Short mmCIF file of C-alpha atoms and ligand atoms in Angstrom, two decimals:
data_model
loop_
_atom_site.label_atom_id
_atom_site.label_comp_id
_atom_site.label_asym_id
_atom_site.label_seq_id
_atom_site.Cartn_x
_atom_site.Cartn_y
_atom_site.Cartn_z
CA UNK A 1342 4.35 -4.59 17.98
CA UNK A 1343 3.60 -7.43 19.17
CA UNK A 1344 6.21 -9.68 21.00
CA UNK A 1345 10.04 -8.92 21.23
CA UNK A 1346 11.79 -5.81 19.94
CA UNK A 1347 11.10 -6.04 16.28
CA UNK A 1348 13.86 -6.51 13.63
CA UNK A 1349 14.79 -3.76 11.77
CA UNK A 1350 17.03 -3.04 8.65
CA UNK A 1351 20.13 -1.90 10.54
CA UNK A 1352 19.68 -4.76 13.31
CA UNK A 1353 19.15 -7.35 10.68
CA UNK A 1354 22.64 -6.31 9.31
CA UNK A 1355 24.55 -5.67 12.24
CA UNK A 1356 23.75 -9.09 13.38
CA UNK A 1357 24.81 -10.72 10.24
CA UNK A 1358 27.92 -8.73 10.46
CA UNK A 1359 28.67 -9.37 13.97
CA UNK A 1360 28.05 -13.91 12.82
CA UNK A 1361 25.41 -13.40 15.94
CA UNK A 1362 23.03 -15.00 13.18
CA UNK A 1363 23.32 -16.19 9.67
CA UNK A 1364 20.92 -14.89 6.88
CA UNK A 1365 19.48 -18.88 6.65
CA UNK A 1366 18.99 -18.99 10.77
CA UNK A 1367 17.07 -15.47 10.41
CA UNK A 1368 14.85 -16.39 7.81
CA UNK A 1369 14.41 -19.74 9.72
CA UNK A 1370 13.42 -17.93 12.75
CA UNK A 1371 10.95 -16.01 10.28
CA UNK A 1372 9.47 -19.04 9.05
CA UNK A 1373 8.93 -20.45 12.46
CA UNK A 1374 7.25 -17.07 13.58
CA UNK A 1375 4.94 -17.20 10.43
CA UNK A 1376 3.99 -21.23 10.90
CA UNK A 1377 2.86 -20.12 14.79
CA UNK A 1378 1.19 -16.74 13.96
CA UNK A 1379 -0.04 -17.35 10.51
CA UNK A 1380 -2.91 -19.56 11.13
CA UNK A 1381 -4.56 -16.89 13.04
CA UNK A 1382 -3.95 -13.64 11.22
CA UNK A 1383 -4.05 -15.31 7.41
CA UNK A 1384 -1.53 -12.72 6.34
CA UNK A 1385 0.36 -14.92 4.05
CA UNK A 1386 -1.44 -16.69 1.38
CA UNK A 1387 1.92 -18.73 -0.10
CA UNK A 1388 5.22 -18.92 1.13
CA UNK A 1389 8.59 -19.45 -0.89
CA UNK A 1390 10.85 -21.06 1.24
CA UNK A 1391 13.11 -22.22 -1.66
CA UNK A 1392 13.49 -18.91 -2.99
CA UNK A 1393 14.33 -17.45 0.41
CA UNK A 1394 16.77 -20.16 1.48
CA UNK A 1395 18.81 -19.45 -1.79
CA UNK A 1396 18.97 -16.13 -1.04
CA UNK A 1397 19.98 -16.32 2.47
CA UNK A 1398 22.84 -18.89 1.19
CA UNK A 1399 23.92 -16.00 -1.20
CA UNK A 1400 23.83 -13.51 1.49
CA UNK A 1401 26.06 -15.88 3.91
CA UNK A 1402 28.44 -16.78 0.97
CA UNK A 1403 29.20 -13.23 0.83
CA UNK A 1404 29.52 -12.84 4.31
CA UNK A 1405 31.99 -15.99 4.80
CA UNK A 1406 34.13 -14.56 1.77
CA UNK A 1407 34.38 -11.48 3.53
CA UNK A 1408 32.68 -9.34 0.81
CA UNK A 1409 30.31 -6.52 1.54
CA UNK A 1410 26.93 -6.79 1.70
CA UNK A 1411 24.16 -5.22 -0.15
CA UNK A 1412 21.96 -2.68 1.54
CA UNK A 1413 19.05 -4.88 2.35
CA UNK A 1414 21.18 -8.29 2.81
CA UNK A 1415 19.23 -10.90 4.75
CA UNK A 1416 16.03 -8.69 4.99
CA UNK A 1417 13.18 -11.03 5.36
CA UNK A 1418 10.60 -9.14 3.07
CA UNK A 1419 6.78 -10.08 2.12
CA UNK A 1420 5.25 -9.08 -1.11
CA UNK A 1421 1.43 -8.49 -1.62
CA UNK A 1422 -0.34 -10.93 -3.83
CA UNK A 1423 -0.86 -8.64 -6.67
CA UNK A 1424 2.74 -8.11 -7.61
CA UNK A 1425 4.21 -10.76 -9.89
CA UNK A 1426 6.94 -13.28 -8.65
CA UNK A 1427 8.58 -15.59 -10.91
CA UNK A 1428 7.12 -19.26 -10.17
CA UNK A 1429 5.58 -18.34 -6.97
CA UNK A 1430 2.13 -18.40 -7.34
CA UNK A 1431 0.18 -14.76 -7.43
CA UNK A 1432 -3.50 -14.78 -6.86
CA UNK A 1433 -4.72 -11.15 -6.38
CA UNK A 1434 -6.70 -12.47 -3.74
CA UNK A 1435 -8.81 -13.99 -6.18
CA UNK A 1436 -10.44 -17.39 -7.29
CA UNK A 1437 -9.61 -16.41 -11.11
CA UNK A 1438 -5.64 -16.58 -10.18
CA UNK A 1439 -6.11 -19.37 -8.17
CA UNK A 1440 -3.20 -21.41 -9.95
CA UNK A 1441 -1.32 -18.37 -11.62
CA UNK A 1442 2.45 -18.49 -11.36
CA UNK A 1443 3.87 -15.56 -13.31
CA UNK A 1444 6.91 -16.37 -15.59
CA UNK A 1445 8.70 -13.17 -14.64
CA UNK A 1446 9.21 -10.95 -11.44
CA UNK A 1447 8.31 -7.38 -11.31
CA UNK A 1448 10.75 -4.86 -10.93
CA UNK A 1449 10.13 -4.14 -7.49
CA UNK A 1450 10.62 -7.92 -6.63
CA UNK A 1451 13.83 -7.93 -8.96
CA UNK A 1452 15.21 -4.59 -7.31
CA UNK A 1453 14.48 -5.89 -3.71
CA UNK A 1454 16.63 -9.14 -4.31
CA UNK A 1455 19.16 -7.30 -5.89
CA UNK A 1456 19.61 -5.47 -2.81
CA UNK A 1457 19.59 -8.60 -0.83
CA UNK A 1458 16.09 -8.75 0.53
CA UNK A 1459 14.88 -12.77 1.29
CA UNK A 1460 11.36 -12.90 -0.12
CA UNK A 1461 9.61 -15.01 2.54
CA UNK A 1462 6.22 -15.04 0.76
CA UNK A 1463 3.16 -13.59 -1.24
CA UNK A 1464 0.57 -12.01 1.16
CA UNK A 1465 -3.23 -11.78 1.37
CA UNK A 1466 -4.93 -8.60 0.13
CA UNK A 1467 -8.42 -7.56 -1.03
CA UNK A 1468 -9.37 -9.25 -4.56
CA UNK A 1469 -7.66 -7.14 -7.04
CA UNK A 1470 -6.75 -4.78 -4.33
CA UNK A 1471 -10.22 -3.73 -4.00
CA UNK A 1472 -11.45 -2.89 -0.64
CA UNK A 1473 -10.23 -1.13 2.69
CA UNK A 1474 -10.53 -4.18 5.07
CA UNK A 1475 -9.05 -7.05 3.54
CA UNK A 1476 -12.47 -8.47 3.76
CA UNK A 1477 -13.00 -9.35 -0.06
CA UNK A 1478 -10.24 -11.74 -0.29
CA UNK A 1479 -11.46 -14.96 -1.94
CA UNK A 1480 -8.96 -16.51 0.52
CA UNK A 1481 -10.50 -15.29 3.91
CA UNK A 1482 -10.06 -12.21 5.77
CA UNK A 1483 -6.56 -11.33 7.42
CA UNK A 1484 -6.97 -10.32 11.27
CA UNK A 1485 -5.41 -7.01 12.85
CA UNK A 1486 -2.63 -8.26 14.75
CA UNK A 1487 -3.29 -5.43 17.75
CA UNK A 1488 -6.78 -6.64 17.97
CA UNK A 1489 -7.84 -10.12 16.32
CA UNK A 1490 -11.53 -9.41 16.05
CA UNK A 1491 -10.95 -6.32 13.95
CA UNK A 1492 -9.72 -5.65 10.45
CA UNK A 1493 -6.09 -4.67 9.65
CA UNK A 1494 -7.28 -2.28 6.82
CA UNK A 1495 -7.14 -2.89 3.23
CA UNK A 1496 -6.64 -3.76 0.37
CA UNK A 1497 -2.79 -4.51 1.71
CA UNK A 1498 -3.64 -5.94 4.69
CA UNK A 1499 -1.84 -8.94 4.63
CA UNK A 1500 1.41 -6.85 4.04
CA UNK A 1501 0.40 -4.84 6.77
CA UNK A 1502 -0.46 -7.41 9.13
CA UNK A 1503 2.87 -9.59 8.69
CA UNK A 1504 5.00 -6.49 9.65
CA UNK A 1505 3.13 -5.21 12.48
CA UNK A 1506 3.11 -9.13 13.74
CA UNK A 1507 6.71 -9.44 13.32
CA UNK A 1508 6.48 -11.80 10.58
CA UNK A 1509 8.31 -9.94 8.04
CA UNK A 1510 10.69 -7.26 8.78
CA UNK A 1511 9.33 -4.94 5.71
CA UNK A 1512 6.80 -5.44 2.92
CA UNK A 1513 5.45 -4.20 -0.40
CA UNK A 1514 2.24 -3.10 -0.68
CA UNK A 1515 0.04 -1.56 -3.85
CA UNK A 1516 -1.98 1.76 -2.96
CA UNK A 1517 -4.58 2.86 -5.64
CA UNK A 1518 -6.70 5.04 -3.16
CA UNK A 1519 -5.32 4.38 0.25
CA UNK A 1520 -4.40 0.33 0.10
CA UNK A 1521 -0.56 1.18 1.75
CA UNK A 1522 -1.17 4.16 3.81
CA UNK A 1523 -4.98 2.91 5.51
CA UNK A 1524 -3.77 -0.36 6.55
CA UNK A 1525 -0.43 1.11 7.78
CA UNK A 1526 -2.74 2.95 9.96
CA UNK A 1527 -5.11 0.63 11.34
CA UNK A 1528 -1.99 -1.80 12.46
CA UNK A 1529 0.21 0.97 13.68
CA UNK A 1530 3.17 1.14 11.22
CA UNK A 1531 4.62 3.28 8.85
CA UNK A 1532 3.63 2.93 5.38
CA UNK A 1533 4.45 5.09 2.07
CA UNK A 1534 2.94 5.81 -0.95
CA UNK A 1535 5.29 7.12 -3.36
CA UNK A 1536 4.59 9.49 -6.39
CA UNK A 1537 3.05 8.00 -9.43
CA UNK A 1538 5.81 6.85 -11.28
CA UNK A 1539 8.41 6.87 -8.71
CA UNK A 1540 8.73 3.10 -8.59
CA UNK A 1541 8.06 1.00 -11.77
CA UNK A 1542 4.85 -0.77 -11.99
CA UNK A 1543 6.16 -3.73 -14.30
CA UNK A 1544 4.82 -6.58 -12.76
CA UNK A 1545 2.42 -5.37 -10.73
CA UNK A 1546 -1.17 -6.60 -11.76
CA UNK A 1547 -3.18 -3.90 -13.02
CA UNK A 1548 -6.37 -2.45 -10.74
CA UNK A 1549 -6.59 1.24 -12.21
CA UNK A 1550 -3.44 1.77 -14.43
CA UNK A 1551 -3.41 5.88 -13.58
CA UNK A 1552 -3.60 5.33 -10.12
CA UNK A 1553 -1.56 2.02 -8.83
CA UNK A 1554 1.67 2.51 -6.88
CA UNK A 1555 4.01 0.20 -4.99
CA UNK A 1556 5.32 1.35 -1.90
CA UNK A 1557 6.88 0.01 1.39
CA UNK A 1558 5.34 -1.06 4.92
CA UNK A 1559 7.96 -1.35 7.53
CA UNK A 1560 8.49 -1.01 11.52
CA UNK A 1561 10.11 2.40 11.22
CA UNK A 1562 10.29 5.58 8.95
CA UNK A 1563 14.21 4.71 8.24
CA UNK A 1564 13.36 1.23 7.18
CA UNK A 1565 10.39 2.52 4.72
CA UNK A 1566 13.14 4.90 3.35
CA UNK A 1567 15.71 2.29 2.72
CA UNK A 1568 13.18 -0.16 1.02
CA UNK A 1569 11.94 2.93 -1.05
CA UNK A 1570 15.58 3.51 -2.18
CA UNK A 1571 15.83 -0.15 -3.09
CA UNK A 1572 12.86 0.13 -5.56
CA UNK A 1573 12.50 3.47 -6.73
CA UNK A 1574 13.76 4.66 -10.07
CA UNK A 1575 13.54 4.73 -14.09
CA UNK A 1576 12.63 1.28 -15.17
CA UNK A 1577 12.58 0.72 -19.11
CA UNK A 1578 10.14 -1.64 -18.83
CA UNK A 1579 7.19 0.79 -17.58
CA UNK A 1580 7.10 4.41 -19.76
CA UNK A 1581 5.68 5.95 -17.00
CA UNK A 1582 8.28 5.34 -14.52
CA UNK A 1583 9.90 8.74 -13.98
CA UNK A 1584 13.59 9.48 -14.49
CA UNK A 1585 14.00 11.71 -11.97
CA UNK A 1586 17.03 10.64 -9.74
CA UNK A 1587 16.47 9.05 -6.72
CA UNK A 1588 17.65 10.93 -3.62
CA UNK A 1589 19.27 9.15 -0.47
CA UNK A 1590 16.25 9.01 1.63
CA UNK A 1591 18.31 7.53 4.42
CA UNK A 1592 20.68 10.62 4.38
CA UNK A 1593 17.65 12.99 3.52
CA UNK A 1594 15.12 12.28 6.48
CA UNK A 1595 17.77 13.47 8.95
CA UNK A 1596 17.63 17.16 7.84
CA UNK A 1597 15.86 19.25 10.52
CA UNK A 1598 12.10 20.02 9.77
CA UNK A 1599 12.19 23.30 11.89
CA UNK A 1600 10.61 26.11 10.09
CA UNK A 1601 9.09 23.88 7.37
CA UNK A 1602 5.11 25.06 6.70
CA UNK A 1603 2.47 22.31 7.17
CA UNK A 1604 -0.75 22.69 5.59
CA UNK A 1605 -4.01 21.36 7.46
CA UNK A 1606 -6.73 21.54 5.23
CA UNK A 1607 -10.08 22.50 6.73
CA UNK A 1608 -11.81 20.20 4.78
CA UNK A 1609 -10.27 17.23 6.54
CA UNK A 1610 -11.61 17.97 9.62
CA UNK A 1611 -15.35 18.44 9.03
CA UNK A 1612 -17.86 15.74 10.46
CA UNK A 1613 -17.56 12.23 9.77
CA UNK A 1614 -14.23 11.52 11.82
CA UNK A 1615 -14.10 9.43 14.94
CA UNK A 1616 -13.65 11.90 17.83
CA UNK A 1617 -10.78 9.76 19.36
CA UNK A 1618 -8.80 9.56 15.73
CA UNK A 1619 -9.54 13.78 15.68
CA UNK A 1620 -7.84 14.14 19.43
CA UNK A 1621 -4.92 12.09 18.32
CA UNK A 1622 -4.26 14.03 15.00
CA UNK A 1623 -4.75 17.18 16.49
CA UNK A 1624 -1.99 15.91 19.25
CA UNK A 1625 -0.06 15.17 16.51
CA UNK A 1626 -0.09 18.73 14.81
CA UNK A 1627 0.86 19.97 18.41
CA UNK A 1628 3.73 17.67 18.18
CA UNK A 1629 5.06 18.93 14.54
CA UNK A 1630 4.68 22.61 15.95
CA UNK A 1631 6.83 21.55 18.91
CA UNK A 1632 9.48 20.37 16.41
CA UNK A 1633 9.28 24.04 14.98
CA UNK A 1634 6.90 23.16 12.16
CA UNK A 1635 4.63 26.09 11.25
CA UNK A 1636 0.95 24.71 10.68
CA UNK A 1637 -0.98 27.32 8.27
CA UNK A 1638 -4.72 26.52 7.19
CA UNK A 1639 -5.51 25.77 4.05
CA UNK A 1640 -8.82 25.38 2.25
CA UNK A 1641 -8.89 22.47 -0.65
CA UNK A 1642 -12.28 23.06 -2.12
CA UNK A 1643 -12.66 19.90 -4.50
CA UNK A 1644 -12.00 17.65 -1.70
CA UNK A 1645 -16.02 16.43 -1.30
CA UNK A 1646 -15.68 15.27 -4.60
CA UNK A 1647 -12.58 13.22 -4.48
CA UNK A 1648 -14.50 9.81 -3.48
CA UNK A 1649 -17.06 10.28 -5.95
CA UNK A 1650 -14.26 10.72 -8.65
CA UNK A 1651 -12.28 8.19 -7.42
CA UNK A 1652 -14.98 5.62 -7.97
CA UNK A 1653 -15.72 6.52 -11.40
CA UNK A 1654 -12.02 6.45 -12.61
CA UNK A 1655 -10.91 3.67 -10.57
CA UNK A 1656 -14.02 1.44 -11.51
CA UNK A 1657 -13.47 2.77 -15.36
CA UNK A 1658 -10.13 1.61 -15.61
CA UNK A 1659 -10.65 -1.90 -13.58
CA UNK A 1660 -13.27 -2.61 -16.05
CA UNK A 1661 -10.48 -2.39 -18.81
CA UNK A 1662 -7.86 -4.21 -17.35
CA UNK A 1663 -9.87 -6.90 -15.99
CA UNK A 1664 -11.42 -7.96 -19.44
CA UNK A 1665 -7.96 -9.77 -19.98
CA UNK A 1666 -9.33 -12.41 -17.67
CA UNK A 1667 -11.42 -14.54 -19.84
CA UNK A 1668 -10.67 -18.28 -19.47
CA UNK A 1669 -8.19 -18.51 -22.40
CA UNK A 1670 -5.14 -16.38 -21.65
CA UNK A 1671 -4.92 -16.51 -17.99
CA UNK A 1672 -6.25 -18.32 -14.73
CA UNK A 1673 -9.13 -20.04 -14.29
CA UNK A 1674 -11.26 -21.59 -17.19
CA UNK A 1675 -14.51 -22.91 -16.43
CA UNK A 1676 -15.86 -24.78 -19.62
CA UNK A 1677 -19.15 -23.77 -21.45
CA UNK A 1678 -21.44 -24.71 -24.17
CA UNK A 1679 -20.26 -21.80 -26.40
CA UNK A 1680 -17.50 -19.14 -26.27
CA UNK A 1681 -20.00 -16.79 -24.39
CA UNK A 1682 -20.84 -19.43 -22.20
CA UNK A 1683 -17.67 -20.06 -20.99
CA UNK A 1684 -16.71 -16.03 -20.32
CA UNK A 1685 -19.65 -16.23 -18.42
CA UNK A 1686 -19.01 -19.05 -16.39
CA UNK A 1687 -15.45 -18.05 -15.84
CA UNK A 1688 -16.13 -14.52 -14.76
CA UNK A 1689 -18.84 -15.48 -13.11
CA UNK A 1690 -16.97 -18.16 -10.80
CA UNK A 1691 -13.82 -16.21 -11.16
CA UNK A 1692 -14.31 -13.17 -9.86
CA UNK A 1693 -15.90 -12.20 -6.38
CA UNK A 1694 -18.68 -9.78 -5.77
CA UNK A 1695 -16.93 -6.49 -4.93
CA UNK A 1696 -15.14 -6.90 -8.03
CA UNK A 1697 -18.00 -7.81 -10.15
CA UNK A 1698 -19.63 -4.79 -8.86
CA UNK A 1699 -16.70 -2.58 -9.91
CA UNK A 1700 -17.05 -4.23 -13.38
CA UNK A 1701 -20.32 -3.18 -13.67
CA UNK A 1702 -19.73 0.58 -12.48
CA UNK A 1703 -16.81 0.96 -14.93
CA UNK A 1704 -18.37 -0.59 -17.77
CA UNK A 1705 -21.41 1.73 -17.09
CA UNK A 1706 -19.69 4.80 -16.62
CA UNK A 1707 -17.44 4.19 -20.09
CA UNK A 1708 -20.43 3.59 -22.06
CA UNK A 1709 -21.10 5.59 -24.90
CA UNK A 1710 -24.48 7.19 -23.69
CA UNK A 1711 -22.59 8.14 -20.01
CA UNK A 1712 -18.98 8.53 -21.05
CA UNK A 1713 -19.33 12.04 -20.97
CA UNK A 1714 -21.48 12.57 -17.77
CA UNK A 1715 -19.26 10.10 -15.40
CA UNK A 1716 -15.83 9.29 -17.13
CA UNK A 1717 -14.97 12.60 -18.79
CA UNK A 1718 -16.46 14.44 -15.90
CA UNK A 1719 -14.37 12.57 -13.50
CA UNK A 1720 -11.25 13.50 -15.22
CA UNK A 1721 -11.92 17.19 -15.18
CA UNK A 1722 -12.87 16.92 -11.49
CA UNK A 1723 -9.31 14.88 -10.84
CA UNK A 1724 -7.67 17.80 -12.65
CA UNK A 1725 -9.49 20.23 -10.12
CA UNK A 1726 -8.35 18.02 -7.10
CA UNK A 1727 -4.70 18.16 -8.33
CA UNK A 1728 -4.76 22.01 -8.82
CA UNK A 1729 -6.04 22.07 -5.41
CA UNK A 1730 -2.97 20.47 -4.23
CA UNK A 1731 -0.64 22.43 -6.51
CA UNK A 1732 -2.68 25.62 -4.75
CA UNK A 1733 -1.62 24.50 -1.30
CA UNK A 1734 1.75 23.57 -2.25
CA UNK A 1735 2.80 26.95 -3.19
CA UNK A 1736 1.86 28.07 0.35
CA UNK A 1737 3.22 25.04 2.18
CA UNK A 1738 6.01 22.63 2.38
CA UNK A 1739 3.44 19.87 3.47
CA UNK A 1740 0.15 18.61 4.17
CA UNK A 1741 -0.71 16.99 7.34
CA UNK A 1742 -4.22 15.00 7.68
CA UNK A 1743 -5.63 11.82 9.22
CA UNK A 1744 -5.17 8.72 7.40
CA UNK A 1745 -8.37 6.87 8.02
CA UNK A 1746 -11.38 8.93 9.86
CA UNK A 1747 -11.88 5.71 12.01
CA UNK A 1748 -9.50 3.01 14.04
CA UNK A 1749 -9.52 -0.27 12.95
CA UNK A 1750 -13.32 -1.35 12.62
CA UNK A 1751 -14.92 -5.19 13.42
CA UNK A 1752 -14.64 -7.98 11.24
CA UNK A 1753 -18.26 -7.84 9.17
CA UNK A 1754 -18.81 -4.26 10.87
CA UNK A 1755 -19.28 -2.57 7.05
CA UNK A 1756 -19.35 -5.44 4.92
CA UNK A 1757 -23.06 -5.05 4.26
CA UNK A 1758 -22.67 -1.58 2.75
CA UNK A 1759 -20.03 -0.66 0.09
CA UNK A 1760 -20.65 2.70 0.35
CA UNK A 1761 -19.60 2.80 4.18
CA UNK A 1762 -16.61 1.20 3.03
CA UNK A 1763 -15.67 3.53 0.28
CA UNK A 1764 -15.59 6.36 2.78
CA UNK A 1765 -13.03 4.66 4.70
CA UNK A 1766 -10.81 6.23 2.04
CA UNK A 1767 -12.23 9.62 2.46
CA UNK A 1768 -8.75 11.44 3.04
CA UNK A 1769 -6.39 9.00 0.98
CA UNK A 1770 -8.31 9.03 -2.59
CA UNK A 1771 -7.24 12.87 -2.58
CA UNK A 1772 -3.52 12.21 -3.10
CA UNK A 1773 -3.89 9.41 -5.20
CA UNK A 1774 -5.92 11.02 -7.82
CA UNK A 1775 -3.45 14.09 -7.62
CA UNK A 1776 -0.26 12.02 -7.87
CA UNK A 1777 1.75 13.21 -5.09
CA UNK A 1778 3.54 10.95 -2.26
CA UNK A 1779 1.99 10.64 0.96
CA UNK A 1780 2.93 8.57 4.26
CA UNK A 1781 0.91 7.36 6.85
CA UNK A 1782 3.00 7.47 10.46
CA UNK A 1783 1.84 6.16 13.66
CA UNK A 1784 0.11 8.83 15.91
CA UNK A 1785 -0.75 7.51 19.01
CA UNK A 1786 -3.70 5.33 20.00
CA UNK A 1787 -7.49 5.59 20.84
CA UNK A 1788 -8.73 4.68 24.57
CA UNK A 1789 -9.19 1.61 23.12
CA UNK A 1790 -5.63 1.30 22.52
CA UNK A 1791 -5.91 1.28 18.68
CA UNK A 1792 -3.68 2.68 16.17
CA UNK A 1793 -4.24 6.13 14.61
CA UNK A 1794 -2.45 7.17 11.83
CA UNK A 1795 -1.34 10.49 10.68
CA UNK A 1796 -0.91 11.26 6.87
CA UNK A 1797 1.82 13.08 5.54
CA UNK A 1798 1.57 14.67 1.85
CA UNK A 1799 4.54 16.18 -0.12
CA UNK A 1800 4.45 17.95 -3.99
CA UNK A 1801 5.24 15.35 -6.42
CA UNK A 1802 8.61 13.52 -5.97
CA UNK A 1803 8.75 15.03 -2.80
CA UNK A 1804 9.48 11.93 -1.00
CA UNK A 1805 12.14 13.26 1.01
CA UNK A 1806 10.40 15.59 2.50
CA UNK A 1807 7.44 13.11 3.73
CA UNK A 1808 10.17 11.02 4.83
CA UNK A 1809 11.80 13.66 6.63
CA UNK A 1810 8.73 14.99 8.51
CA UNK A 1811 7.37 11.30 8.95
CA UNK A 1812 10.94 10.47 10.61
CA UNK A 1813 11.01 14.16 12.97
CA UNK A 1814 7.53 12.88 14.31
CA UNK A 1815 8.49 9.20 14.97
CA UNK A 1816 11.81 10.21 16.84
CA UNK A 1817 9.78 12.75 18.91
CA UNK A 1818 7.53 10.00 20.14
CA UNK A 1819 4.81 9.98 17.47
CA UNK A 1820 3.34 6.61 17.96
CA UNK A 1821 2.77 7.67 21.44
CA UNK A 1822 1.44 11.22 21.27
N1 LIG G 856 -10.15 1.09 -0.81
C1 LIG G 856 -10.09 1.70 -2.04
C2 LIG G 856 -10.86 0.89 -3.05
O1 LIG G 856 -11.09 -0.02 -2.96
C3 LIG G 856 -8.64 1.84 -2.10
C4 LIG G 856 -8.00 0.47 -2.96
C5 LIG G 856 -6.49 0.72 -3.26
O2 LIG G 856 -5.54 1.49 -2.82
N2 LIG G 856 -6.13 -0.45 -3.85
O3 LIG G 856 -10.49 1.12 -4.36
#
């Protein structure tokens, strides 16, 4: 965290209730911080002060009438720019949507606002959430607030940087293969991917529909739990959203962790991990052991295939989802002499190199001659990876791994080699393919002072378990382990 003690959801609430600050003043204070710090960090792409102050005034009116406040009253939040906001520009980090103003709010946004949160603005991200460093944004990279010559991670890099720099109390990100957890790890904050279906995807602009999830980034596990509680639950507008009841996560996190069995999969501790990361993660596991958790060695034999499987399935779905940007229905249109010429020019200029690479890879994997060899095979391996998780969870209550094999890398260090960039997701894509929930929680720092993240995964709809372990870990001093 940079600067003074960060605001948290409880401290915002108690300050409002004690009339130490109004919601309007709180909002203004955050905009002042953003004005100061954002030119360097590039975390926000668009601010929406009108909407924010209108909401703050509603909270102040509740206060002045002595009415009770909703759970996130006055809490300044940031929204990743792949999530639709009515009347507020939503670019997906892409030129093709540079001037796109959605006509409706995503359900997660609507729920946050209904819970009283104040939407400050939209945060930078890799184009269409494709990336691990935020360097694939058409609007320039985001800098890591803890080490400005380094990346914040991606693709929810703007959300992670905004929270870590104190430019929002919490943020929404999206995670398809690691994009909430990995930037959370690199920026030193808790960041949670809920189970597939736990949070409605209505209004989330699709990258890979069978993998995409919305989740919170915050400065404490308790705050992440509060935001998740506000956005989770069945939504008639998303038929893949789950009907399972939403537990009271803030109450659940208090449960003792003593006696929980935590699986340590051998495959996640093979070569390729930065030795400094390994050291901290091993210390983190030691801390969980000292809390009474019982480490259990596991094998998850299909882990090695996860990156290949993810990059076939995600690109296949992306190639199909991104077909809608045709210069007719949405966003950019570059005129051409024929319809085909218009398509070519629009998509040629509108999409950046990584998005084009993925559309080509995905189209190839889905093409008639290769469908069985790539896409269908990928789906089969995905089922095997999910089975690894089911088998593991028959023996353990949670799985603990590093979040990222490396701490925050330097801007530009990995951009020349897409494969190197893809390997940043090696520990996160498995949980994505399996649909299970996971969090990254701060787990000490490298000797250079760069944060390390510990990933905690639990069975489907086991968000409470994930948060409970992360909370105990955080409370026991995990961020300094
Ligand atoms: N880094 C991964 C990718 O580029 C994951 C991105 C994500 O989770 N949105 O696909």
